[in-house]
Coordinates of C-alpha atoms in Angstrom, one line a residue:
M163 CA 74.5 108.3 122.7
T164 CA 76.5 111.4 121.8
D165 CA 77.5 112.3 118.2
E166 CA 80.4 114.6 119.4
Y167 CA 83.6 113.8 117.6
G168 CA 86.3 112.0 119.5
A169 CA 89.5 110.0 118.7
L170 CA 91.5 107.6 120.9
Q171 CA 94.9 106.0 120.5
I172 CA 95.1 102.6 122.1
H173 CA 98.1 101.9 124.3
T174 CA 97.1 98.6 126.1
V175 CA 94.2 96.2 125.8
E176 CA 93.0 94.0 128.6
P177 CA 90.2 91.7 127.4
V178 CA 87.3 91.2 129.9
D179 CA 85.3 88.9 127.7
A180 CA 84.6 88.4 124.0
R181 CA 82.8 91.7 123.8
T182 CA 84.4 93.9 126.5
A183 CA 87.9 95.3 127.0
V184 CA 89.6 97.7 129.4
C185 CA 92.1 99.9 127.6
V186 CA 94.7 102.5 128.5
V187 CA 94.2 105.2 125.8
R188 CA 95.2 108.8 124.9
C189 CA 92.8 111.2 123.5
V190 CA 94.2 112.5 120.2
G191 CA 91.2 114.4 118.9
G192 CA 88.0 116.0 119.8
V193 CA 86.4 115.3 123.1
V194 CA 85.8 111.7 124.4
R195 CA 82.7 110.9 126.4
P196 CA 80.9 107.8 127.6
G197 CA 78.2 106.8 125.1
Q198 CA 80.2 107.5 122.0
V199 CA 80.3 104.9 119.3
Y200 CA 83.6 104.1 117.5
D201 CA 85.0 102.1 114.7
G202 CA 81.9 102.4 112.4
G203 CA 79.5 101.4 115.2
R204 CA 81.5 98.3 116.3
L205 CA 82.6 99.8 119.6
R206 CA 80.8 101.7 122.3
L207 CA 82.7 103.6 125.1
E208 CA 81.0 102.6 128.3
A209 CA 83.1 104.4 131.0
I210 CA 86.2 106.5 131.5
D211 CA 88.5 106.3 134.6
R212 CA 91.2 108.8 135.5
Y213 CA 93.3 108.3 138.6
G214 CA 90.9 105.8 140.1
R215 CA 87.7 107.8 139.6
G216 CA 85.1 107.9 136.9
V217 CA 85.0 111.1 134.8
D218 CA 82.6 112.4 132.1
L219 CA 85.2 113.3 129.5
V220 CA 88.8 113.3 128.4
D221 CA 90.4 115.7 125.9
P222 CA 93.8 116.0 124.1
P223 CA 96.5 115.1 125.0
H224 CA 95.3 113.4 128.2
S225 CA 95.3 109.7 128.9
A226 CA 92.7 107.6 130.7
K227 CA 91.5 104.0 131.2
V228 CA 88.3 103.2 129.3
R229 CA 85.9 100.3 129.0
L230 CA 84.9 99.5 125.4
S231 CA 82.2 97.0 124.4
G232 CA 81.0 95.5 121.1
D233 CA 82.0 93.3 118.2
G234 CA 85.1 95.5 117.5
V235 CA 86.8 94.5 120.7
A236 CA 88.7 91.6 119.0
R237 CA 90.2 94.2 116.5
L238 CA 91.8 96.4 119.2
R239 CA 95.6 96.6 119.0
A240 CA 98.2 98.7 120.7
R241 CA 99.0 101.9 118.8
S242 CA 95.9 101.7 116.7
V243 CA 93.6 104.8 116.4
I244 CA 89.8 104.6 116.7
A245 CA 87.5 107.5 116.0
T246 CA 83.8 108.3 116.1
H247 CA 81.8 108.4 112.9
G248 CA 82.2 111.5 110.8
P249 CA 85.6 113.1 111.6
R250 CA 86.0 116.8 111.2
R251 CA 86.2 117.9 107.6
Y252 CA 88.2 120.9 106.4
G253 CA 87.1 123.0 103.4
Y254 CA 89.4 124.8 101.1
V255 CA 90.3 128.2 102.6
G256 CA 93.2 129.2 100.3
P257 CA 93.3 131.8 97.5
P258 CA 90.4 131.5 95.0
D259 CA 92.8 131.8 92.0
I260 CA 94.6 128.6 93.1
R261 CA 91.3 126.8 93.4
R262 CA 90.3 128.0 89.9
A263 CA 93.7 126.9 88.5
A264 CA 93.3 123.5 90.1
Q265 CA 90.0 122.8 88.3
G266 CA 90.6 120.1 85.8
A267 CA 93.9 119.1 87.3
P268 CA 94.5 115.3 88.0
V269 CA 93.0 114.2 91.4
G270 CA 95.5 112.5 93.7
R271 CA 95.9 108.7 93.4
A272 CA 93.6 106.9 95.9
V273 CA 95.5 104.5 98.2
R274 CA 92.9 102.3 99.8
T275 CA 95.0 99.1 100.5
A276 CA 98.6 98.0 100.7
G277 CA 98.2 96.7 97.2
D278 CA 97.3 100.1 96.0
F279 CA 100.4 101.6 97.6
A280 CA 102.6 98.9 96.1
A281 CA 101.3 99.7 92.7
W282 CA 101.7 103.5 93.2
V283 CA 105.2 103.3 94.6
G284 CA 106.3 101.0 91.8
E285 CA 105.5 103.7 89.3
Q286 CA 107.6 106.4 91.1
D287 CA 111.1 107.5 90.1
P288 CA 113.3 106.4 93.0
R289 CA 114.8 109.9 93.0
D290 CA 111.4 111.4 93.7
L291 CA 110.9 109.1 96.7
A292 CA 113.6 111.0 98.6
E293 CA 111.3 114.0 98.8
P294 CA 107.8 114.5 100.4
F295 CA 104.6 114.0 98.4
T296 CA 101.4 116.0 98.6
Y297 CA 98.6 114.1 100.4
V298 CA 95.1 114.5 101.5
V299 CA 92.7 112.2 103.4
D300 CA 89.5 112.2 101.3
G301 CA 85.9 112.2 102.5
E302 CA 85.9 108.4 102.7
G303 CA 88.9 108.3 104.9
F304 CA 91.4 107.2 102.3
L305 CA 94.9 108.5 101.5
R306 CA 95.3 110.3 98.2
L307 CA 98.8 111.1 96.8
A308 CA 100.1 113.6 94.3
P309 CA 103.6 114.9 93.3
R310 CA 105.4 117.3 95.5
R311 CA 104.4 120.9 95.1
S312 CA 101.0 119.8 93.8
E313 CA 98.2 121.9 95.2
H314 CA 96.2 120.1 97.9
V315 CA 92.9 121.4 96.5
A316 CA 93.8 119.7 93.2
C317 CA 94.8 116.5 95.0
A318 CA 91.4 116.5 96.7
G319 CA 89.4 117.3 93.5
G320 CA 88.3 120.5 95.3
A321 CA 86.4 118.6 98.0
A322 CA 86.6 118.9 101.8
V323 CA 89.2 116.7 103.4
A324 CA 89.8 115.0 106.8
G325 CA 93.5 115.7 106.6
A326 CA 96.2 117.3 104.3
G327 CA 99.9 117.9 104.3
E328 CA 103.1 116.3 103.1
V329 CA 104.4 112.8 103.5
A330 CA 107.7 111.1 102.7
F331 CA 108.2 107.3 102.5
R332 CA 111.2 105.1 103.2
R333 CA 111.9 101.4 103.4
T334 CA 112.5 99.8 106.8
G335 CA 115.0 97.1 107.5
D336 CA 112.4 94.4 106.9
G337 CA 111.5 95.7 103.5
R338 CA 108.3 97.4 104.5
W339 CA 107.4 100.9 103.5
R340 CA 107.1 103.5 106.3
A341 CA 105.8 107.1 106.4
G342 CA 108.9 108.5 108.0
Y343 CA 107.8 112.2 107.7
V344 CA 104.2 113.3 108.0
S345 CA 103.1 116.9 108.3
N346 CA 99.8 118.8 108.3
Q347 CA 101.4 121.6 106.2
S348 CA 98.6 122.7 103.9
T349 CA 97.9 126.4 103.6
G350 CA 95.0 125.6 101.3
Y351 CA 93.1 123.6 104.0
C352 CA 94.9 124.6 107.2
P353 CA 94.1 121.4 109.1
D354 CA 94.6 121.4 112.8
P355 CA 97.0 119.0 114.5
D356 CA 94.0 117.1 115.8
S357 CA 93.5 115.8 112.2
W358 CA 96.2 113.3 113.0
P359 CA 93.8 110.4 113.9
A360 CA 92.3 110.6 110.4
V361 CA 95.7 110.6 108.8
A362 CA 96.9 107.8 111.0
A363 CA 93.9 105.7 110.1
A364 CA 94.4 106.3 106.4
L365 CA 98.1 105.2 106.6
D366 CA 97.0 102.1 108.6
R367 CA 94.5 101.2 105.8
A368 CA 97.3 101.6 103.2
G369 CA 99.5 99.1 105.2
L370 CA 102.1 101.7 106.0
A371 CA 104.1 101.9 109.2
R372 CA 103.9 105.4 110.7
P373 CA 104.9 107.6 113.6
G374 CA 102.9 106.5 116.6
D375 CA 102.2 109.7 118.4
G376 CA 101.4 112.4 115.9
F377 CA 102.8 114.4 113.0
T378 CA 106.6 114.5 112.7
H379 CA 106.2 118.2 111.7
E380 CA 103.1 119.9 113.3
V381 CA 101.7 123.3 112.2
V382 CA 99.1 125.4 113.9
F383 CA 97.3 127.7 111.5
R384 CA 95.0 130.6 112.3
H385 CA 93.4 133.3 110.1
C386 CA 93.3 136.7 111.7
G387 CA 89.8 138.0 112.3
A388 CA 91.1 141.6 112.0
C389 CA 93.2 141.6 108.8
A390 CA 92.2 138.1 107.4
E391 CA 95.9 137.1 107.0
L392 CA 96.9 133.5 107.5
N393 CA 99.3 133.0 110.5
V394 CA 101.4 130.0 111.6
V395 CA 101.3 130.0 115.4
H396 CA 104.7 129.5 117.1
E397 CA 105.1 128.4 120.7
G398 CA 101.5 129.1 121.6
H399 CA 101.7 132.8 120.8
F400 CA 98.3 133.5 119.4
V401 CA 99.0 137.1 118.1
C402 CA 98.8 138.1 114.4
V403 CA 102.3 138.9 113.0
F404 CA 100.7 141.3 110.5
C405 CA 98.6 143.5 112.7
D406 CA 99.2 142.4 116.3
A407 CA 95.5 141.4 116.9
D408 CA 94.7 138.4 119.0
L409 CA 94.2 135.2 117.1
P410 CA 91.5 132.7 118.0
V411 CA 92.8 130.0 120.3
A412 CA 90.3 127.5 119.1

């Protein structure tokens, strides 16, 4: 069994028996290999097939057909995201003075269930709901929300996070709440776009409809090894805008 991180978005599910299913999936994070265990140990990835032949791995953003086994097969649904245990964590990398100023500030409200979100949204001024809120995904995989322009490091209580950015909510025609805008815009934590599975899973736990394929606004951050400045990478151009040095691709 491998402990390498991987995340899959399910597109279709074909049950084979009560404990086995063949699924068409897309890799949305890390590297996916046979032998990985997903969904808190309830699923094991047995095999990967691409274009009619078995392969040893699949990485973002590629799709494949996989065979999954275990007690979690009954829980598989189209558009759900499953991940291996222990998703990537992002530590705070922003200015130290902002971290110091955030000490003692209120931690973001934890939203573990749909009931938690209903209670939180009922306390908000309707005018504020037109704008994005600060969010993080905490170490337990739950969404935490704070007012817009709050520092992410304060929202997280200074801890490492599985995801961070801004999120805006709106009601759908059937009265449900939906995360209509979700970004990974956090210069304090600089999460990669492959933090999406952790964010998607947290939104799912909170009972919120969400975009199916990734962030609605996606940012690629890189710190320059030569001048230490933070860059936002545009159109795959990994060159520092401050000193013209090459930026790390990974």
